[in-house]
């Protein structure tokens, strides 16, 4: 039995308490200051997270941020940071207040950053900000938190530069329904986890861009399949540009997570609006008012990657179409004549 | 302008007449003896193929098999064979009757064969049976014929051992809506084109195996995304075993075509039935009575690949689950505990 502390009672942090608790570990789920209402609700008898369907196992101890102490972090064999990317600075500060010894921390938080003119992942920028970080673990792969909390079969990947550390972390969470690969391509897993939100916008736009009234879902299929394939290949090239391995884009953290992200969630809803020829301002002030669409932040960073790439940017027609639409320059238009098919050039 | 002869008035052969004709080529679409009624229907003014929505361009000459002569094949710069796999022997015989000079032939027909105890693609077995074959071109990638005929954006790949020949063929068909890559991995494109039907059964089964009543389509997403990723990786390994390149499975002919095949067509419908815990006999005598499901034929050949693989077959848990269900041994059950995640083994 291990002691696991989860920081942040968002859907993913909360869902991870389920396999950890099913494995017999002592789990503490501690909300952020923004989670107080959610924590109170889960502390009530039979209480559920508002975005999950089932109550947590009774063995999970749910506490508010105010109740979290250094005794909790002292005991923890592993800490999970379950905040979304805008919460990363809060999480870093809180860890620096609490940690009194080197501790392994697994992050579900994903993002791309700029540093010294280069684009890097949180795996590059976050560790140096935490004073007593043992190993940085990144969690990626196709996982809708609600389904994991319902114990539906789910595959994910735990990544660390030190693969043995990733294996130890995965062993704490792996159950018959939560199947975990491990990887030493931490940067690649982090990059893909951020990029999949961005590409989900473009692939989802293609789902609505060419309607097919004869189908139950109203969507034609050839354009989406072409865009999905294109997205995976452009993701692989971008992943490599930020220091990850191409192969990671062709695995759970890349094409797997893109598959689950297209068709559900806020990035996909933005894509569907763009595909219906609405512009990003309309979408973000109307059907997505007050929502955070993580792929938009990623678009800003990816735009800086593409900028100055020169002629090479011809290899990224889908990336460019998404950036142009999401940063408000044009309506979404992925010109199939620009589809980059390397062997074509003759 | 070139002369293009299409042999077989099935949906794919007929649909290919659209981009060829849009490019200004002289196109003859010749039915098989089984296509006489379809041909008569298309020859009537404004007549359409029964499974396509729009009439062909008026410049396409549609003829019955009885009207096809060696003068037509003499003139053809390229012949497309558009029959399905059970029609391949007829097509080979007809070409041997008609061809008086070496001619390039592009095949949409896909299949795996056994030869001398090994599993091979039609690219290995068909050319030696045609006396005056110039270049064998294989056509793969995510293409629902009806959408191509409607000129919806579609990406595909034309493959030949001689890449220059593939480029020449692709140049005849490429239009603004029909974007063509070329490849010299003919065996890989042929293998993936057959294997995608097989794997579409398993991924589609996962769509119905774990229902989610809260979603519009009733499907949970994590199990399907995991199975899709697994399918692509097992396809890559099988592709390599029959002599193709792994990378082909990660491109249009592999993951792209699998994407379009899951959720539509007969292989997917069989998968949906299996996912609902019906056995293959029930499905094939009831909801799929009198239908040909190509993935079942592929399953028989893939079973012989797996047989005798020994311990290595542990790398193919999805392949094995599909074979067991499709060949009637068990209900479909993809045990996530058997998910093969190489780096796991510790």
XYZ file of C-alpha atoms in Angstrom:
692
model
C 0.000 0.000 0.000
C 1.208 3.480 -0.890
C 0.103 6.963 0.072
C -1.064 9.020 -2.885
C -1.917 12.698 -2.722
C -3.909 14.236 -5.562
C -3.712 18.014 -5.832
C -6.759 19.453 -7.587
C -10.287 18.060 -7.620
C -10.931 18.607 -11.305
C -12.385 15.723 -13.281
C -9.071 14.076 -14.101
C -7.536 14.392 -10.646
C -10.728 13.077 -9.096
C -11.048 10.214 -11.590
C -7.493 9.046 -10.867
C -8.516 8.490 -7.251
C -10.651 5.560 -8.460
C -7.937 3.195 -9.783
C -5.528 4.304 -7.024
C -8.099 3.486 -4.380
C -9.147 0.240 -6.111
C -5.500 -0.808 -5.807
C -5.745 -0.448 -2.050
C -3.691 2.719 -1.696
C -4.469 5.444 0.825
C -5.631 8.336 -1.347
C -6.036 11.960 -0.322
C -7.840 14.169 -2.851
C -7.171 17.807 -2.057
C -9.019 20.551 -3.938
C -7.559 23.838 -5.087
C -9.019 27.001 -3.501
C -11.337 27.098 -6.548
C -12.622 23.592 -5.742
C -14.135 24.320 -2.300
C -17.743 23.831 -3.464
C -16.862 20.639 -5.313
C -15.008 19.330 -2.261
C -17.949 20.103 0.036
C -20.259 18.289 -2.336
C -18.028 15.213 -2.457
C -17.643 15.240 1.341
C -21.430 14.925 1.792
C -22.648 11.320 2.140
C -23.000 9.758 -1.315
C -21.802 13.019 -2.841
C -20.410 13.019 -6.359
C -18.169 15.302 -8.361
C -20.533 17.486 -10.426
C -19.012 16.236 -13.698
C -18.644 12.572 -12.734
C -21.484 10.121 -12.369
C -20.513 7.958 -9.440
C -19.359 8.723 -5.891
C -15.703 8.034 -5.126
C -14.791 4.891 -3.201
C -15.407 5.553 0.512
C -11.719 5.086 1.278
C -10.707 8.271 -0.549
C -10.188 11.165 1.871
C -11.440 14.367 0.228
C -10.173 17.622 1.766
C -10.255 21.326 0.993
C -7.035 23.167 0.231
C -7.171 24.861 3.639
C -6.929 21.447 5.313
C -3.850 20.331 3.375
C -0.644 20.319 5.411
C 2.994 19.359 5.038
C 2.184 16.201 6.996
C 0.140 15.082 3.984
C 2.982 15.719 1.564
C 5.497 14.157 3.955
C 3.543 10.919 3.846
C 2.935 10.897 0.092
C 4.810 8.296 -1.969
C 3.557 10.099 -5.071
C 1.726 13.352 -5.707
C -0.567 13.837 -8.720
C -1.036 17.395 -9.952
C -4.506 17.416 -11.481
C -4.955 21.118 -12.246
C -5.558 22.469 -15.762
C -2.859 24.553 -17.419
C -3.965 27.962 -15.989
C -3.540 26.434 -12.514
C 0.048 25.328 -12.965
C 1.580 28.357 -11.221
C -0.664 27.862 -8.198
C 0.333 24.178 -8.071
C 4.042 24.983 -8.286
C 3.774 27.538 -5.472
C 1.779 25.153 -3.286
C 4.323 22.364 -3.768
C 7.133 24.740 -2.850
C 5.307 25.674 0.382
C 4.631 22.081 1.359
C 7.422 19.784 0.167
C 10.051 19.003 2.790
C 11.726 16.164 0.868
C 12.169 15.117 -2.752
C 8.925 13.642 -4.012
C 7.785 12.136 -7.310
C 5.071 14.253 -8.930
C 2.866 13.120 -11.809
C 1.229 15.828 -13.915
C -1.984 15.573 -15.903
C -1.501 19.284 -16.671
C -0.371 19.878 -20.252
C 0.987 22.841 -22.081
C 3.549 24.310 -24.411
C 5.686 27.238 -23.297
C 8.135 29.599 -24.958
C 11.605 29.885 -23.464
C 14.590 31.731 -24.969
C 12.786 31.906 -28.313
C 12.196 28.163 -28.407
C 9.000 26.191 -27.843
C 9.242 23.720 -24.983
C 6.853 21.591 -22.935
C 6.008 21.855 -19.242
C 8.437 18.950 -18.765
C 11.222 21.443 -19.533
C 9.910 24.482 -17.642
C 8.102 23.144 -14.586
C 10.746 20.953 -12.869
C 13.199 23.810 -12.351
C 10.456 25.768 -10.575
C 9.840 23.083 -7.923
C 12.492 22.968 -5.211
C 12.123 19.393 -4.045
C 10.907 17.560 -7.114
C 11.982 13.932 -7.280
C 10.851 12.637 -10.684
C 8.548 14.477 -13.078
C 5.999 12.040 -14.510
C 3.760 13.020 -17.431
C 0.429 11.294 -17.981
C -0.955 11.093 -21.524
C -3.209 9.008 -23.719
C -6.911 8.707 -24.588
C -8.706 9.182 -21.289
C -12.019 10.895 -20.727
C -12.036 11.293 -16.951
C -15.707 10.454 -16.544
C -15.228 7.105 -18.283
C -12.188 6.261 -16.169
C -14.186 7.058 -13.031
C -16.863 4.632 -14.316
C -14.080 2.027 -14.656
C -14.581 1.702 -18.425
C -11.550 0.150 -20.165
C -8.994 2.896 -20.684
C -5.386 2.861 -21.932
C -2.891 5.578 -21.027
C 0.821 6.198 -20.894
C 3.002 7.308 -17.974
C 6.230 8.969 -19.073
C 9.435 9.996 -17.321
C 13.005 10.554 -18.415
C 13.825 7.750 -16.025
C 11.679 4.914 -17.308
C 12.044 2.936 -14.081
C 10.343 5.800 -12.234
C 7.529 5.792 -14.784
C 7.123 2.051 -14.240
C 6.902 2.500 -10.475
C 4.246 5.225 -10.864
C 2.243 3.178 -13.380
C 2.322 0.164 -11.094
C 0.487 2.195 -8.428
C -2.397 3.025 -10.770
C -2.669 0.078 -13.165
C -5.868 -1.952 -12.763
C -7.751 -4.425 -14.990
C -9.662 -1.499 -16.531
C -6.834 1.116 -16.551
C -4.055 -0.240 -18.752
C -0.818 1.716 -18.604
C 2.086 1.838 -20.984
C 5.274 3.575 -19.895
C 7.609 5.720 -21.964
C 10.889 7.534 -21.511
C 9.853 10.125 -24.122
C 8.543 12.576 -21.544
C 8.877 15.568 -23.856
C 7.031 13.768 -26.658
C 4.153 12.693 -24.416
C 3.833 16.231 -23.039
C 4.007 17.768 -26.510
C 1.385 15.435 -27.954
C -0.905 15.927 -24.970
C -0.929 19.658 -25.706
C -0.975 19.368 -29.505
C -3.905 16.951 -29.612
C -6.226 19.716 -28.332
C -5.031 21.964 -31.128
C -5.430 19.361 -33.868
C -8.793 18.234 -32.503
C -10.073 21.680 -33.478
C -9.083 21.139 -37.111
C -10.256 17.540 -37.443
C -13.551 18.423 -35.772
C -13.990 21.370 -38.138
C -13.726 18.916 -41.002
C -16.563 16.853 -39.494
C -19.016 19.702 -39.977
C -17.433 21.447 -42.960
C -18.842 18.977 -45.528
C -22.255 17.842 -44.266
C -23.857 14.656 -45.549
C -27.601 14.708 -45.023
C -27.912 10.981 -45.726
C -25.934 10.011 -42.612
C -27.314 9.740 -39.095
C -24.613 12.065 -37.753
C -24.820 14.380 -40.764
C -21.098 14.082 -41.447
C -19.201 13.014 -44.538
C -16.277 10.714 -43.751
C -13.542 11.056 -46.400
C -12.564 14.640 -45.473
C -12.349 13.809 -41.761
C -10.258 10.681 -42.305
C -7.859 12.624 -44.519
C -7.611 15.401 -41.931
C -7.108 12.904 -39.075
C -4.222 11.285 -40.945
C -2.767 14.680 -41.790
C -3.104 15.813 -38.166
C -1.184 12.791 -36.876
C 1.651 13.421 -39.331
C 1.870 17.152 -38.606
C 1.743 16.360 -34.866
C 4.659 13.961 -35.311
C 6.739 16.642 -37.037
C 5.906 19.285 -34.405
C 6.594 16.780 -31.622
C 10.039 16.205 -33.080
C 10.642 19.951 -33.395
C 10.144 20.448 -29.656
C 12.423 17.531 -28.801
C 10.085 14.534 -28.642
C 10.131 11.323 -30.655
C 8.031 11.055 -33.829
C 6.837 7.606 -32.782
C 5.077 9.053 -29.728
C 2.621 10.837 -32.035
C 1.692 7.459 -33.550
C 0.853 5.939 -30.200
C -1.535 6.431 -27.270
C -0.462 10.005 -26.424
C -0.762 11.110 -30.053
C -3.248 9.457 -32.380
C -4.993 7.715 -29.474
C -5.667 10.901 -27.559
C -6.550 12.771 -30.754
C -9.117 10.053 -31.504
C -10.877 10.535 -28.167
C -10.648 14.332 -28.265
C -12.294 14.696 -31.675
C -16.033 14.579 -31.176
C -16.142 15.477 -27.499
C -15.114 18.402 -25.331
C -14.566 22.095 -25.867
C -11.810 21.942 -28.473
C -14.030 19.793 -30.616
C -17.037 22.071 -30.109
C -14.973 25.037 -31.266
C -13.924 22.999 -34.309
C -17.534 22.136 -35.122
C -18.440 25.826 -35.028
C -15.497 26.775 -37.249
C -16.490 24.023 -39.686
C -19.933 25.624 -39.932
C -18.191 28.790 -41.118
C -18.563 30.720 -37.891
C -15.580 32.787 -36.882
C -13.721 32.291 -33.636
C -15.077 35.474 -32.014
C -18.666 34.409 -32.640
C -17.988 30.935 -31.264
C -16.121 32.116 -28.161
C -18.663 34.788 -27.252
C -21.740 32.689 -27.955
C -21.813 28.869 -27.838
C -18.500 28.720 -25.940
C -18.904 31.863 -23.812
C -16.924 31.665 -20.556
C -15.278 28.378 -21.523
C -11.542 27.723 -21.707
C -10.477 26.111 -24.969
C -6.931 24.897 -24.371
C -6.220 24.427 -28.072
C -6.369 28.216 -28.542
C -3.436 28.756 -26.155
C -1.568 25.992 -27.929
C -2.302 27.694 -31.269
C -0.485 30.844 -30.125
C 2.643 28.880 -29.264
C 2.497 26.723 -32.401
C 2.146 29.906 -34.467
C 5.549 30.986 -33.177
C 6.963 27.606 -34.241
C 5.573 28.005 -37.723
C 6.718 31.608 -37.942
C 10.147 31.755 -39.454
C 9.979 28.156 -40.642
C 10.110 29.590 -44.143
C 9.353 27.292 -47.044
C 9.189 24.339 -44.684
C 5.807 25.534 -43.437
C 4.315 24.026 -46.606
C 4.535 20.729 -44.742
C 1.974 22.008 -42.188
C -1.138 23.029 -44.138
C -3.564 21.820 -41.460
C -1.592 23.509 -38.669
C -1.672 26.732 -40.657
C -5.405 26.508 -41.371
C -6.153 25.969 -37.668
C -3.897 28.839 -36.565
C -5.424 31.232 -39.091
C -8.959 30.392 -37.966
C -8.314 30.172 -34.229
C -6.308 33.387 -34.038
C -9.098 35.084 -35.926
C -7.474 35.866 -39.232
C -9.777 33.847 -41.496
C -12.676 31.449 -41.497
C -11.543 27.831 -41.253
C -10.613 26.604 -44.691
C -8.379 23.601 -45.150
C -7.540 23.645 -48.802
C -7.110 20.032 -49.918
C -5.003 21.257 -52.802
C -2.402 22.148 -50.173
C -2.480 18.714 -48.580
C 1.168 17.905 -48.184
C 1.908 14.529 -49.713
C 5.689 14.369 -49.917
C 6.022 11.868 -52.738
C 3.710 14.008 -54.854
C 6.253 16.439 -55.997
C 6.527 15.150 -59.529
C -5.946 13.625 -72.660
C -5.664 9.922 -71.940
C -7.916 6.943 -72.531
C -8.991 5.226 -69.337
C -10.913 1.958 -69.200
C -12.610 0.980 -65.953
C -13.488 -2.692 -65.607
C -16.392 -3.223 -63.218
C -19.251 -0.859 -62.471
C -19.227 -1.316 -58.717
C -19.310 1.794 -56.571
C -15.558 2.366 -56.515
C -14.958 1.747 -60.212
C -17.877 3.991 -61.078
C -16.784 6.735 -58.678
C -13.285 6.824 -60.173
C -14.855 7.797 -63.487
C -15.700 11.170 -61.944
C -12.185 12.582 -61.318
C -10.876 10.910 -64.490
C -13.589 12.541 -66.541
C -13.233 15.885 -64.731
C -9.584 15.812 -65.835
C -10.720 15.683 -69.457
C -9.835 12.056 -70.119
C -11.899 9.764 -72.338
C -13.380 7.273 -69.875
C -15.044 3.968 -70.691
C -16.830 2.306 -67.764
C -17.466 -1.334 -68.563
C -19.604 -3.464 -66.262
C -18.969 -7.083 -65.356
C -21.600 -9.611 -66.478
C -23.142 -9.145 -63.028
C -23.460 -5.385 -63.640
C -25.831 -5.519 -66.647
C -28.782 -4.028 -64.768
C -26.624 -1.294 -63.235
C -25.170 -0.486 -66.651
C -28.634 -0.271 -68.238
C -29.741 2.055 -65.479
C -26.730 4.335 -65.924
C -27.192 4.330 -69.723
C -30.707 5.756 -69.354
C -30.861 9.587 -69.549
C -29.971 11.050 -66.143
C -29.508 7.544 -64.812
C -27.444 7.002 -61.690
C -25.609 4.096 -60.151
C -28.020 2.641 -57.569
C -25.552 3.278 -54.729
C -24.309 6.699 -55.858
C -26.306 9.895 -55.668
C -25.388 11.765 -58.807
C -25.313 10.820 -62.496
C -21.861 10.420 -64.043
C -20.488 13.213 -66.225
C -22.050 12.885 -69.676
C -18.652 12.270 -71.241
C -18.257 8.865 -69.564
C -19.138 6.027 -71.958
C -20.898 3.284 -69.999
C -21.001 -0.134 -71.655
C -22.023 -3.671 -70.774
C -19.397 -6.411 -70.671
C -20.743 -7.878 -73.897
C -19.882 -4.629 -75.711
C -16.271 -4.531 -74.504
C -13.701 -5.412 -77.171
C -9.954 -5.585 -77.607
C -10.206 -2.265 -79.451
C -11.129 -0.692 -76.114
C -8.153 -2.235 -74.309
C -5.854 -1.396 -77.240
C -6.697 2.264 -76.816
C -6.449 2.345 -73.014
C -3.499 4.195 -71.494
C -4.539 2.749 -68.151
C -7.079 0.159 -67.034
C -8.708 0.270 -63.609
C -9.950 -3.032 -62.190
C -12.855 -2.089 -59.958
C -14.218 -5.492 -58.986
C -14.432 -6.720 -55.394
C -12.186 -9.583 -54.281
C -14.516 -12.438 -55.328
C -14.428 -10.995 -58.861
C -10.654 -11.022 -59.232
C -10.494 -14.322 -61.153
C -13.063 -13.080 -63.642
C -11.078 -9.855 -64.104
C -7.808 -11.719 -64.649
C -9.417 -13.994 -67.269
C -11.045 -11.059 -69.052
C -7.743 -9.141 -69.202
C -6.014 -12.232 -70.614
C -8.689 -12.462 -73.341
C -8.457 -8.808 -74.269
C -4.940 -7.476 -73.775
C -2.797 -7.423 -76.922
C 0.007 -5.262 -75.494
C 1.511 -4.512 -72.097
C -0.812 -2.184 -70.216
C -0.733 -0.528 -66.804
C -3.539 -1.806 -64.581
C -4.644 -0.168 -61.328
C -6.515 -2.345 -58.834
C -9.002 -1.223 -56.231
C -9.509 -4.938 -55.466
C -7.851 -5.945 -52.203
C -7.101 -9.238 -50.583
C -4.651 -11.455 -48.823
C -3.774 -14.864 -50.270
C -1.852 -17.893 -49.100
C 0.986 -19.155 -51.278
C 3.509 -21.880 -50.387
C 2.503 -21.618 -46.743
C 3.099 -17.852 -46.633
C 0.595 -15.004 -46.558
C 0.935 -12.619 -49.492
C -1.080 -9.808 -51.042
C -2.743 -9.685 -54.457
C 0.276 -7.625 -55.546
C 2.293 -10.842 -55.299
C -0.222 -13.298 -56.768
C -2.166 -11.380 -59.406
C 0.576 -10.024 -61.719
C 1.913 -13.467 -62.669
C -1.593 -14.472 -63.749
C -1.930 -11.615 -66.284
C -0.008 -12.212 -69.504
C 0.448 -8.638 -70.683
C 0.530 -6.626 -67.487
C 2.639 -3.476 -67.668
C 2.690 -2.043 -64.146
C 0.501 -3.194 -61.257
C -0.824 -0.160 -59.384
C -2.583 -0.531 -56.028
C -5.047 2.098 -54.834
C -5.526 2.579 -51.088
C -6.540 5.163 -48.535
C -9.704 6.512 -46.915
C -12.226 6.708 -49.731
C -15.946 6.054 -49.526
C -16.884 5.821 -53.189
C -20.134 7.703 -52.826
C -18.322 10.714 -51.347
C -15.700 10.697 -54.081
C -18.473 10.641 -56.693
C -19.966 13.696 -54.947
C -16.517 15.336 -55.277
C -16.079 15.662 -51.507
C -12.434 16.200 -50.518
C -10.754 12.798 -50.452
C -7.133 11.731 -50.019
C -5.800 8.432 -51.342
C -2.547 6.744 -52.243
C -1.466 5.131 -55.524
C 1.272 2.546 -55.070
C 3.571 0.677 -57.431
C 6.956 -0.961 -57.105
C 8.049 1.549 -59.714
C 7.184 4.868 -58.099
C 7.409 6.754 -61.390
C 4.572 4.606 -62.743
C 2.509 5.348 -59.648
C 3.137 9.058 -60.210
C 1.969 8.827 -63.829
C -1.219 7.022 -62.796
C -1.927 9.453 -59.971
C -1.458 12.386 -62.328
C -4.347 11.099 -64.455
C -6.791 11.066 -61.529
C -5.635 13.879 -59.237
C -8.106 16.779 -59.021
C -8.641 19.618 -56.524
C -10.947 17.336 -54.500
C -9.099 14.016 -55.030
C -5.616 14.386 -53.502
C -3.237 11.573 -54.278
C -0.048 10.521 -52.575
C 2.157 7.962 -54.242
C 4.139 5.149 -52.649
C 6.558 2.444 -53.724
C 5.371 0.196 -50.885
C 2.872 -1.666 -53.050
C 2.791 -4.692 -50.765
C 2.207 -2.530 -47.694
C -0.626 -0.562 -49.302
C -2.290 -3.790 -50.469
C -1.842 -5.449 -47.069
C -3.270 -2.475 -45.168
C -6.190 -2.177 -47.587
C -7.188 -5.744 -46.739
C -6.314 -5.588 -43.029
C -8.305 -2.438 -42.363
C -11.569 -4.328 -43.036
C -10.515 -6.917 -40.501
C -9.521 -4.411 -37.818
C -12.622 -2.286 -38.462
C -14.628 -5.228 -37.127
C -12.768 -5.125 -33.815
C -12.717 -1.353 -33.350
C -16.415 -1.152 -34.261
C -17.179 -3.914 -31.759
C -15.592 -1.749 -29.097
C -17.953 1.111 -30.046
C -20.973 -0.906 -28.947
C -19.373 -3.136 -26.301
C -19.391 -0.441 -23.592
C -22.510 1.694 -24.135
C -22.782 5.172 -22.634
C -26.399 6.236 -22.338
C -25.431 9.872 -21.725
C -23.958 10.317 -25.209
C -25.936 11.084 -28.363
C -24.380 8.111 -30.164
C -24.622 5.873 -27.104
C -20.920 5.025 -27.233
C -18.185 5.390 -24.654
C -14.935 6.729 -26.126
C -11.929 5.512 -24.111
C -12.286 1.826 -25.101
C -12.638 2.685 -28.797
C -9.634 5.030 -28.819
C -7.506 2.392 -27.111
C -8.659 -0.251 -29.598
C -8.066 2.074 -32.571
C -4.486 2.706 -31.412
C -3.955 -0.991 -30.783
C -5.395 -1.845 -34.226
C -2.986 0.504 -35.991
C -0.005 -1.028 -34.191
C -1.059 -4.618 -34.813
C -1.746 -3.709 -38.469
C 1.789 -2.296 -38.730
C 3.286 -5.532 -37.401
C 1.159 -7.713 -39.702
C 1.945 -5.432 -42.650
C 5.643 -5.968 -41.985
C 5.155 -9.731 -41.691
C 3.740 -9.925 -45.222
C 6.544 -7.785 -46.634
C 5.218 -4.226 -46.375
C 6.658 -1.232 -44.515
C 5.459 -0.485 -40.991
C 5.162 3.201 -41.872
C 2.436 2.448 -44.436
C 0.111 1.401 -41.606
C 0.586 4.839 -40.031
C -0.465 6.659 -43.189
C -3.457 6.989 -45.515
C -3.710 3.297 -46.454
C -3.532 2.204 -42.814
C -4.859 4.449 -40.062
C -6.590 6.726 -42.572
C -8.579 3.947 -44.201
C -9.279 2.308 -40.833
C -10.691 5.646 -39.646
C -13.187 5.819 -42.495
C -14.085 2.126 -42.328
C -14.994 2.158 -38.640
C -18.531 3.386 -38.328
C -19.709 2.684 -41.861
C -20.073 -0.331 -44.113
C -20.559 -4.034 -43.591
C -17.387 -4.795 -41.638
C -18.352 -2.152 -39.125
C -21.935 -3.416 -38.923
C -20.660 -6.901 -38.139
C -18.417 -5.371 -35.451
C -21.351 -3.500 -33.917
C -23.302 -6.759 -33.694
C -20.381 -8.596 -32.123
C -19.946 -5.773 -29.609
C -23.581 -6.292 -28.593
C -22.637 -9.887 -27.703
C -24.268 -11.480 -30.709
C -22.313 -14.322 -32.266
C -21.128 -14.281 -35.842
C -23.704 -16.850 -37.050
C -26.587 -14.792 -35.705
C -25.213 -11.626 -37.299
C -24.502 -13.214 -40.691
C -27.866 -14.984 -40.944
C -29.940 -12.069 -39.682
C -28.886 -8.391 -39.923
C -26.169 -9.195 -42.471
C -27.949 -11.994 -44.345
C -26.735 -12.294 -47.950
C -24.021 -9.690 -47.479
C -20.307 -10.182 -48.111
C -18.126 -9.059 -45.219
C -14.593 -8.927 -46.590
C -13.014 -8.821 -43.142
C -14.159 -12.396 -42.533
C -12.123 -13.704 -45.475
C -9.170 -11.675 -44.217
C -9.640 -13.190 -40.754
C -9.143 -16.703 -42.159
C -5.832 -15.712 -43.731
C -4.650 -13.723 -40.708
C -5.491 -16.733 -38.514
C -2.927 -18.724 -40.463
C -0.380 -15.950 -39.844
C -1.024 -16.069 -36.125
C -1.007 -19.844 -36.048
C 2.443 -21.078 -35.254
C 3.627 -17.618 -34.195
C 4.091 -19.140 -30.754
C 4.687 -16.798 -27.849
C 4.898 -13.856 -30.220
C 1.133 -13.956 -30.672
C 0.876 -12.171 -27.309
C 1.649 -9.019 -29.288
C -1.653 -9.412 -31.193
C -4.438 -9.519 -28.581
C -6.903 -7.561 -30.730
C -6.164 -9.662 -33.818
C -6.771 -12.781 -31.759
C -10.029 -11.479 -30.266
C -11.357 -10.619 -33.748
C -10.346 -13.999 -35.203
C -11.944 -15.911 -32.343
C -15.219 -14.019 -32.711
C -15.351 -13.879 -36.508
C -14.481 -17.530 -37.019
C -17.180 -18.396 -34.532
C -15.190 -19.721 -31.636
C -16.252 -17.202 -28.989
C -18.242 -14.049 -28.436
C -16.151 -10.916 -29.022
C -14.193 -10.142 -25.901
C -11.112 -7.947 -26.041
C -9.578 -8.365 -22.641
C -7.869 -5.080 -21.764
C -5.647 -6.967 -19.365
C -4.053 -8.490 -22.453
C -3.451 -5.147 -24.114
C 0.109 -5.416 -25.304
C 2.118 -2.481 -24.064
C 5.728 -3.434 -24.678
C 7.388 -1.225 -22.086
C 5.039 -2.642 -19.470
C 6.917 -5.772 -18.796
C 8.339 -4.692 -15.445
